[in-house]
mmCIF file of C-alpha atoms in Angstrom:
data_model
loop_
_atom_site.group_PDB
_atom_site.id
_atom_site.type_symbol
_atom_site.label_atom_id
_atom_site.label_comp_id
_atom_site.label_asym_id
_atom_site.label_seq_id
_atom_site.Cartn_x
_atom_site.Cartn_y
_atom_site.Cartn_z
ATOM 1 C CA UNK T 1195 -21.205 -30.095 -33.691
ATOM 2 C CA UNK T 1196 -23.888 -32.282 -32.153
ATOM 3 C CA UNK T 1197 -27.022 -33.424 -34.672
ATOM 4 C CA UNK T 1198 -29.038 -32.897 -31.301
ATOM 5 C CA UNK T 1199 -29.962 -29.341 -30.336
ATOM 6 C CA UNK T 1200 -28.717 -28.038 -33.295
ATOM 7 C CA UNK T 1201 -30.880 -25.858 -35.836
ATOM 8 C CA UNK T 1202 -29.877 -26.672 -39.128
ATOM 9 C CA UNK T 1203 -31.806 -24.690 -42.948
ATOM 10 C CA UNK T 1204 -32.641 -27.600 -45.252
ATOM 11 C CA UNK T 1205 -33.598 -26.156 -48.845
ATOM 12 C CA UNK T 1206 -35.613 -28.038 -50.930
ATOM 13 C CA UNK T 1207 -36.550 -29.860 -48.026
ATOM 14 C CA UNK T 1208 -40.201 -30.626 -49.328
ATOM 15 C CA UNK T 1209 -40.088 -33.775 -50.641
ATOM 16 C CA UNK T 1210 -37.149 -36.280 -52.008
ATOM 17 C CA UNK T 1211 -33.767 -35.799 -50.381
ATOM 18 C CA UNK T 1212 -34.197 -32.774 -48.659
ATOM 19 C CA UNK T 1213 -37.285 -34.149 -47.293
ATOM 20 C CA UNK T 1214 -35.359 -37.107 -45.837
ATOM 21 C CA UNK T 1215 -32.505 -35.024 -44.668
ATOM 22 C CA UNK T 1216 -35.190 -33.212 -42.007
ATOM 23 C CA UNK T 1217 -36.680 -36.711 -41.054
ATOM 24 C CA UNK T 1218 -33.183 -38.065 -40.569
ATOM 25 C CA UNK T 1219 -32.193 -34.717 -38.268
ATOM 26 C CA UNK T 1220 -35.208 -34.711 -36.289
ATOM 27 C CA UNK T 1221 -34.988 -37.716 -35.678
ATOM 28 C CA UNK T 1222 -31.652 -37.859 -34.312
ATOM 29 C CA UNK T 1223 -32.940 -34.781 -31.879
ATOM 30 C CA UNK T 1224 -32.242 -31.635 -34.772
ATOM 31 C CA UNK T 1225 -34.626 -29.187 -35.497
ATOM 32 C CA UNK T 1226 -34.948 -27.946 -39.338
ATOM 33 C CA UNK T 1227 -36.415 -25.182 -41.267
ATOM 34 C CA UNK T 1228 -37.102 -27.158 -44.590
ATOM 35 C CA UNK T 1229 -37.417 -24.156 -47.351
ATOM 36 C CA UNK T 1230 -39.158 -24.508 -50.554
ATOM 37 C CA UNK T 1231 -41.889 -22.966 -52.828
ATOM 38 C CA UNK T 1232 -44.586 -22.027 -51.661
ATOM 39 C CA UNK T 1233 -46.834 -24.804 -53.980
ATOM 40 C CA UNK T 1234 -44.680 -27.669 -52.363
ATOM 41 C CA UNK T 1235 -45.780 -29.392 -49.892
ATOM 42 C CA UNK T 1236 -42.933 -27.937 -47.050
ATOM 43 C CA UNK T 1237 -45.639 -27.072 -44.522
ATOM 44 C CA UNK T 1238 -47.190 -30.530 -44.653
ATOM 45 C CA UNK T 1239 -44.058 -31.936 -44.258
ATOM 46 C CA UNK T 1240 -43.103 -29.921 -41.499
ATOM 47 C CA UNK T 1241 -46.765 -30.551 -39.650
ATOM 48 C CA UNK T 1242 -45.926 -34.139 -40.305
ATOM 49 C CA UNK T 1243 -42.192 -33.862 -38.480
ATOM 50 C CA UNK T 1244 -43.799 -31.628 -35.335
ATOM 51 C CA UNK T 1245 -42.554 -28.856 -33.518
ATOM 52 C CA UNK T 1246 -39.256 -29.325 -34.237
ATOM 53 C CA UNK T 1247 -39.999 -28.157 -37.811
ATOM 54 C CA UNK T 1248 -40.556 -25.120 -39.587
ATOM 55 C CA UNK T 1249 -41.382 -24.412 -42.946
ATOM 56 C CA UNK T 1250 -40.523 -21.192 -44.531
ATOM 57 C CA UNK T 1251 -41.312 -20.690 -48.496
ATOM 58 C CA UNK T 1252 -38.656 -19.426 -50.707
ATOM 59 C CA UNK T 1253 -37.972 -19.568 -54.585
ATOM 60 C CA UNK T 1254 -34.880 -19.701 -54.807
ATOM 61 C CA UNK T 1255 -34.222 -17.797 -58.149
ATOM 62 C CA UNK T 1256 -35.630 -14.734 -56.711
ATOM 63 C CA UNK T 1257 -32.728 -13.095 -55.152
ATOM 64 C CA UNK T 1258 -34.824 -10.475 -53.852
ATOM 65 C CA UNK T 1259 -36.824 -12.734 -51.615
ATOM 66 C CA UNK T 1260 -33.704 -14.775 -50.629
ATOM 67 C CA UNK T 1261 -32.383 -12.661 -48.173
ATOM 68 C CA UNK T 1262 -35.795 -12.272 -46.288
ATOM 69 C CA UNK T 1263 -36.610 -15.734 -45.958
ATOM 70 C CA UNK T 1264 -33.397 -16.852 -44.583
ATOM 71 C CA UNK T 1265 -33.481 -14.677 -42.175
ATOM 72 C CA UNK T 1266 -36.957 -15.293 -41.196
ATOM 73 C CA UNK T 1267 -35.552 -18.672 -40.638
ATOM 74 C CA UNK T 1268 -32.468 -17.711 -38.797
ATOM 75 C CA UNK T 1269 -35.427 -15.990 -36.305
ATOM 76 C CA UNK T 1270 -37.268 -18.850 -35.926
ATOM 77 C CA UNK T 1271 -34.992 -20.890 -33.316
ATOM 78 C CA UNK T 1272 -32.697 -17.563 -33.209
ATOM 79 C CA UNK T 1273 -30.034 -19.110 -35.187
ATOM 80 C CA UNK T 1274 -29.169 -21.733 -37.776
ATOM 81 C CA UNK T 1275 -25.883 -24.096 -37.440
ATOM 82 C CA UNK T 1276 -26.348 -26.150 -40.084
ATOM 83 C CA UNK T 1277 -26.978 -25.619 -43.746
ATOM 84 C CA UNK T 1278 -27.819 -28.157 -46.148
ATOM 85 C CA UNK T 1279 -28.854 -27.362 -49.357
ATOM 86 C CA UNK T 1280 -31.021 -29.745 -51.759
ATOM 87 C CA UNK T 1281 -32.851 -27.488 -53.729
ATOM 88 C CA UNK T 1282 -32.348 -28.526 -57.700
ATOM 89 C CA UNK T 1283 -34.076 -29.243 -60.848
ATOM 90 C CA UNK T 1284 -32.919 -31.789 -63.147
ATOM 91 C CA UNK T 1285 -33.887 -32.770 -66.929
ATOM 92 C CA UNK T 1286 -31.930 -33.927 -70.114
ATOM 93 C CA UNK T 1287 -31.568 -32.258 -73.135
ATOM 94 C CA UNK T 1288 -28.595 -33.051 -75.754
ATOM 95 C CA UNK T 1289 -26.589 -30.552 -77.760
ATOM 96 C CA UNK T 1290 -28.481 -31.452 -81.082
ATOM 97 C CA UNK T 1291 -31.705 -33.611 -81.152
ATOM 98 C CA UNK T 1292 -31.942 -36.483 -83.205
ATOM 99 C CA UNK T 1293 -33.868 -33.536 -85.619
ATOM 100 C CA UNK T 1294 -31.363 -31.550 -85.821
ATOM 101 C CA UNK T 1295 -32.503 -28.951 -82.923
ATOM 102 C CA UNK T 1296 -29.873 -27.458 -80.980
ATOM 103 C CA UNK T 1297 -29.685 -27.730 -77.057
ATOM 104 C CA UNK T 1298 -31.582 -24.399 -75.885
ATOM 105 C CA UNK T 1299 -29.812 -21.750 -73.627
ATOM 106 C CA UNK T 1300 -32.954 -21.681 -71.381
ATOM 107 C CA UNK T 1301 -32.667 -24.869 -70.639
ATOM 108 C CA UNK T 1302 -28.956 -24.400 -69.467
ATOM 109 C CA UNK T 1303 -29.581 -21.320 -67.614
ATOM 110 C CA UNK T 1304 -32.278 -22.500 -65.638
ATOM 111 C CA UNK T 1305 -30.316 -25.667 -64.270
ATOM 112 C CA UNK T 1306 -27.694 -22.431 -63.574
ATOM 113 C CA UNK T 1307 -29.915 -20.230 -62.020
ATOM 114 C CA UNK T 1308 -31.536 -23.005 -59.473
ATOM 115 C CA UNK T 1309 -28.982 -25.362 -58.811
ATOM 116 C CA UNK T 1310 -26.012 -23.256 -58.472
ATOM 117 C CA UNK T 1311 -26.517 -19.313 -58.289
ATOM 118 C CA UNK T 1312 -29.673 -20.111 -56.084
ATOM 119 C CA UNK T 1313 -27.648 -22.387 -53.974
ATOM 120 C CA UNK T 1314 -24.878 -19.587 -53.553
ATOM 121 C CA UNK T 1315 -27.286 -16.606 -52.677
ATOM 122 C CA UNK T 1316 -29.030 -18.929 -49.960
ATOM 123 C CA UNK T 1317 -26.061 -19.670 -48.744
ATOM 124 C CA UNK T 1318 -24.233 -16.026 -48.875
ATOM 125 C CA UNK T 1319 -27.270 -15.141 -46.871
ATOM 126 C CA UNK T 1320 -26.562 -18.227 -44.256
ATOM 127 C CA UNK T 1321 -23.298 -17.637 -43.610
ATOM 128 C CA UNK T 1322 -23.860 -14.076 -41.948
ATOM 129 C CA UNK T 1323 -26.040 -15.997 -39.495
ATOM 130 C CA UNK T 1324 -23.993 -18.744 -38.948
ATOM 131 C CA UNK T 1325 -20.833 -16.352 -38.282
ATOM 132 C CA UNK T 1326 -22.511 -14.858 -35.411
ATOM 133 C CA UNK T 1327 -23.158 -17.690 -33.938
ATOM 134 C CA UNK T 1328 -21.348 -18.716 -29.940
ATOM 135 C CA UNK T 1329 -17.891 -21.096 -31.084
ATOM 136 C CA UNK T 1330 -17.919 -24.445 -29.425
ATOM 137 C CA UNK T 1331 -15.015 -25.869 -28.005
ATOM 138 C CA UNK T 1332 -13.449 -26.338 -31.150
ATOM 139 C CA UNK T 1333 -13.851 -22.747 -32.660
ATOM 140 C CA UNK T 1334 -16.746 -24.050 -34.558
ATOM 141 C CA UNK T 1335 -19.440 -21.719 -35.901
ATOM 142 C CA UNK T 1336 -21.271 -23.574 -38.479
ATOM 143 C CA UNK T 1337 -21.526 -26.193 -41.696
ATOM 144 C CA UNK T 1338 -22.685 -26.670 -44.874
ATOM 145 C CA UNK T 1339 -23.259 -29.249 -46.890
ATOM 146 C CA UNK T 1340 -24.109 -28.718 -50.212
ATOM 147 C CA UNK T 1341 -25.388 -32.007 -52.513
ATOM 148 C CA UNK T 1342 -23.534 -32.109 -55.952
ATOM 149 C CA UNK T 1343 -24.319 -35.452 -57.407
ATOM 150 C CA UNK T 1344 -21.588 -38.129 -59.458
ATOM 151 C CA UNK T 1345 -23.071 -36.048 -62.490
ATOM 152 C CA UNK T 1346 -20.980 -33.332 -61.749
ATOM 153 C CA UNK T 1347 -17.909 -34.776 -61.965
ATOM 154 C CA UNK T 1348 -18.856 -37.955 -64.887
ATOM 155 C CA UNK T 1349 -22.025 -36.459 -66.610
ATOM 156 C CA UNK T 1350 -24.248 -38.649 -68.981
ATOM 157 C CA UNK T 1351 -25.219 -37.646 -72.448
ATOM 158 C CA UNK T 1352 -27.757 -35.269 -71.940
ATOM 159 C CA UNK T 1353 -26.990 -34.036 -68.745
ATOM 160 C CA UNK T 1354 -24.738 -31.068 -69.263
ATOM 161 C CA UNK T 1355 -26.916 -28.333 -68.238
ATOM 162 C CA UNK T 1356 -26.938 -30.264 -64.642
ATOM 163 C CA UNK T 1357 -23.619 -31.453 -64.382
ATOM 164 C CA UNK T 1358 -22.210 -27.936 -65.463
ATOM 165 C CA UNK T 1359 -24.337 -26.719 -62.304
ATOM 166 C CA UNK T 1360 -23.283 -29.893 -60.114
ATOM 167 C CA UNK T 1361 -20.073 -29.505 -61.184
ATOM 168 C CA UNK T 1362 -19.693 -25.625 -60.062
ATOM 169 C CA UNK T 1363 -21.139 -26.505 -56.576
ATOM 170 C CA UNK T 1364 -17.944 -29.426 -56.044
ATOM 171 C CA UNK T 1365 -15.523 -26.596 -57.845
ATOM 172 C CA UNK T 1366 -16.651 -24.362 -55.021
ATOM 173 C CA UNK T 1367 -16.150 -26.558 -52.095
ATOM 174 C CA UNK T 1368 -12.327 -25.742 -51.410
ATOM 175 C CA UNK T 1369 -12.648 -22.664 -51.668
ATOM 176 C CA UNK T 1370 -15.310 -21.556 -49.498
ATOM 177 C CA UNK T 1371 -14.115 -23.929 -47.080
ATOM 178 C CA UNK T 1372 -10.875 -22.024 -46.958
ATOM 179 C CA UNK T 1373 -12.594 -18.752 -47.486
ATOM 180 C CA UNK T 1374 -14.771 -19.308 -44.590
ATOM 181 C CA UNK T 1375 -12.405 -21.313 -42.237
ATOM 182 C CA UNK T 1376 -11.138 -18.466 -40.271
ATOM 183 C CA UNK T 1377 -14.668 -17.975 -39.279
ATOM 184 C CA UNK T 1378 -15.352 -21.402 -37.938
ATOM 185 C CA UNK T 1379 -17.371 -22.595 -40.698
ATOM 186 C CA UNK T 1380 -16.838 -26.025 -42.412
ATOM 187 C CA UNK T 1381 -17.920 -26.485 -46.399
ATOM 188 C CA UNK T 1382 -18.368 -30.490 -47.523
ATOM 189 C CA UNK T 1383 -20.174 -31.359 -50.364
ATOM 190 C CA UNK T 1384 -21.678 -35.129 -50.796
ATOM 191 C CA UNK T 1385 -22.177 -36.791 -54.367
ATOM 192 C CA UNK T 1386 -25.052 -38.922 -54.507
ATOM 193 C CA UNK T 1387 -25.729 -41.707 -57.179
ATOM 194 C CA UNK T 1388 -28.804 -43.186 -57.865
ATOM 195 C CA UNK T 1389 -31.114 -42.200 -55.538
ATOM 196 C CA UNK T 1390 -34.891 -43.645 -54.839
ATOM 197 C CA UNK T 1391 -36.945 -40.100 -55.234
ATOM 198 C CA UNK T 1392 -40.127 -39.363 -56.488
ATOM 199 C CA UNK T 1393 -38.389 -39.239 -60.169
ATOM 200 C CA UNK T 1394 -38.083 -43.003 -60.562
ATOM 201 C CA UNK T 1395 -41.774 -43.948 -58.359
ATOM 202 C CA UNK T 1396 -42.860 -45.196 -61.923
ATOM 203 C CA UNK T 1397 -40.158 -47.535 -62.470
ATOM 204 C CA UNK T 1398 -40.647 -51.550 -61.899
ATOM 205 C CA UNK T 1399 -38.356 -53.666 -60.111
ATOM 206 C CA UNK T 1400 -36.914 -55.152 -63.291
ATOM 207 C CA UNK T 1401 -35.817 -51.358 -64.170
ATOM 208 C CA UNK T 1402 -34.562 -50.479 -61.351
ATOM 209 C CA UNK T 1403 -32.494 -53.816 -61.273
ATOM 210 C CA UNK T 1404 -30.902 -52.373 -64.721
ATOM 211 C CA UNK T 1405 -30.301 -49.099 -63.245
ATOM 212 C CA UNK T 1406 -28.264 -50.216 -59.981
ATOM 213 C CA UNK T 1407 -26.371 -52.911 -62.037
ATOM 214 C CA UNK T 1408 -23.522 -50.868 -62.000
ATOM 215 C CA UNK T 1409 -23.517 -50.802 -58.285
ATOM 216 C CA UNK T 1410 -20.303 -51.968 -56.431
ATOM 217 C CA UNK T 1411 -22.575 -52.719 -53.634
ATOM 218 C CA UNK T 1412 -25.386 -52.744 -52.623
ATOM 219 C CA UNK T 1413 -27.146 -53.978 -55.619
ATOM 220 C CA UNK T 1414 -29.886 -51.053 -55.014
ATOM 221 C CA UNK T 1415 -30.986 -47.456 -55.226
ATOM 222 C CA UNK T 1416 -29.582 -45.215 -52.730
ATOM 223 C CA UNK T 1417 -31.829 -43.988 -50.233
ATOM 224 C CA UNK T 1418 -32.881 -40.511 -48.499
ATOM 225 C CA UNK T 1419 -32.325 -42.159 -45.201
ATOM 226 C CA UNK T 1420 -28.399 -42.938 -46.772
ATOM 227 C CA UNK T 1421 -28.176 -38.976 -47.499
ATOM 228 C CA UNK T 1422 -29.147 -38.115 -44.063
ATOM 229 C CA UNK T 1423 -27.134 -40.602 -41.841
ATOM 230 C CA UNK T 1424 -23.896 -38.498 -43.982
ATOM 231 C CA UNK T 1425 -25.304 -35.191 -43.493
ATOM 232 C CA UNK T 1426 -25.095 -36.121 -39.654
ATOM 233 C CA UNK T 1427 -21.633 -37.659 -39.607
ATOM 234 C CA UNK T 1428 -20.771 -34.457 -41.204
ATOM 235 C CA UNK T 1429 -22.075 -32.138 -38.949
ATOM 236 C CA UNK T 1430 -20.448 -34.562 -35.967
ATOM 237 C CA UNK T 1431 -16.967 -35.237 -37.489
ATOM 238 C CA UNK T 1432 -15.459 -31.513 -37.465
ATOM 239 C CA UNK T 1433 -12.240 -32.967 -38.993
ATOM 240 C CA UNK T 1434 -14.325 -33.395 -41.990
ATOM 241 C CA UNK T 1435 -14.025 -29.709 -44.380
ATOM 242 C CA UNK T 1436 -13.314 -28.913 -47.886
ATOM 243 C CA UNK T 1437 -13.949 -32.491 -48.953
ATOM 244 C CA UNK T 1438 -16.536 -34.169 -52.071
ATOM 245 C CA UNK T 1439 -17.764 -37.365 -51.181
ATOM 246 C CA UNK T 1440 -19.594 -39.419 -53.427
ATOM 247 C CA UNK T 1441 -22.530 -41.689 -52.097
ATOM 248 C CA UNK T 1442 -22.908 -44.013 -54.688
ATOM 249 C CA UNK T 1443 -22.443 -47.804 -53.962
ATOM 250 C CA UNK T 1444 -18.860 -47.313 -56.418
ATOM 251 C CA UNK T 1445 -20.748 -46.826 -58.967
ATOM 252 C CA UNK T 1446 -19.445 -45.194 -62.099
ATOM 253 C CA UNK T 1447 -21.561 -43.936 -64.924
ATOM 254 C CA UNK T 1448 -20.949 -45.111 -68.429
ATOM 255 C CA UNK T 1449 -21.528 -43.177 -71.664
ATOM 256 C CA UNK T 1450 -25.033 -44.721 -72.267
#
């Protein structure tokens, strides 16, 4: 699948990495329909990428509305051949607090609910799109790309509301991809590390030296831009299916 000419759904595509992901595809000639709530800022970001961006408002928790807004942006180009999905919530909370408070279930199911059960019903949605689409010369229909994060697989304390969620979206990778391989459809999921979003704007350099310390290399925080030039070698390389790939300067997280 070529990046250029190619209409691809980026949720959660308002700010952070989804936000880069549609700069990076425009730019290389995509057009996107970046979904979000309606609050975000998804239409300013789409005025701001130009007419080869759309911006259609979805929460997705609300499985009723799901269905309606994908397909209002299947109609907006009259199809969708790429999915990549960076819609997610993340916050730490430990089993017991240092008083004696016990981690909360709401807190777990809502890291559930958005990051992985929102992901699938966008995506359930998508796929009936994508299936109808014209093959290419290899028999290829579509691709998604989901974004798990090195979380899901070797969690910090703290984190296991999110990495049970990241987790579940890398345990469903295989799967689908063989599920939905007779259909043309590739599944890949990409693991990021420490990435420079809005989450660490506050920090100084001297922090953010700390933070990337365990970095192979680079010696720095991983960047939108770095998400998007993989979501396009994915979409172009259609020997790549089923896989996890982890973005994250060989970093591995300690139990800090």
């Amino acid at each position: 699948m070529k990046v250029a000419g190619s209409v691809a759904l980026v949720t959660g595509g308002a700010s952070g990495l989804g936000a880069g992901v549609a700069r990076g595809l425009v730019a290389a000639g995509g057009r996107v329909v970046i979904t979000d709530l309606a609050s975000s800022a998804g239409e300013q970001v789409a005025a701001d990428l130009g007419a080869n961006a759309a911006f259609v408002p979805v929460d997705v928790t609300q499985a009723a509305d799901v269905e309606t807004a994908v397909a209002a942006a299947a109609a907006v180009w009259g199809r969708i051949d790429a999915l990549v999905s960076c819609a997610g919530i993340s916050s730490g909370q430990r089993m017991l607090s240092r008083s004696g408070e016990v981690h909360t279930l709401e807190h777990f199911r809502a890291h559930i609910e958005v990051n992985l059960i929102g992901l699938f019903d966008v995506l359930r949605h998508t796929v009936k799109h994508m299936a109808a689409n014209e093959p290419n010369a290899d028999g290829e229909r579509g691709v998604i790309v989901n974004l798990g994060s090195i979380a899901g697989i070797e969690g910090q304390v703290g984190q296991m509301s999110y990495s049970a969620s990241k987790g579940g979206i890398i345990g469903l990778t295989l799967p689908l991809a063989r599920d939905l391989g007779s259909r043309g459809i590739r599944v890949m999921t990409i693991c990021p590390g420490i990435m420079d979003t809005p989450i660490l704007a506050s920090l100084n350099d001297e922090q953010i030296a700390a933070i990337t310390a365990g970095n192979v290399f680079p010696k720095r925080l991983g960047a939108p831009a770095d998400v998007a030039a993989l979501v396009c070698h994915i979409m172009e390389n259609t020997y790549l299916n089923g896989e996890v790939i982890r973005l994250d300067a060989g970093m591995r997280l300690n139990i800090s």
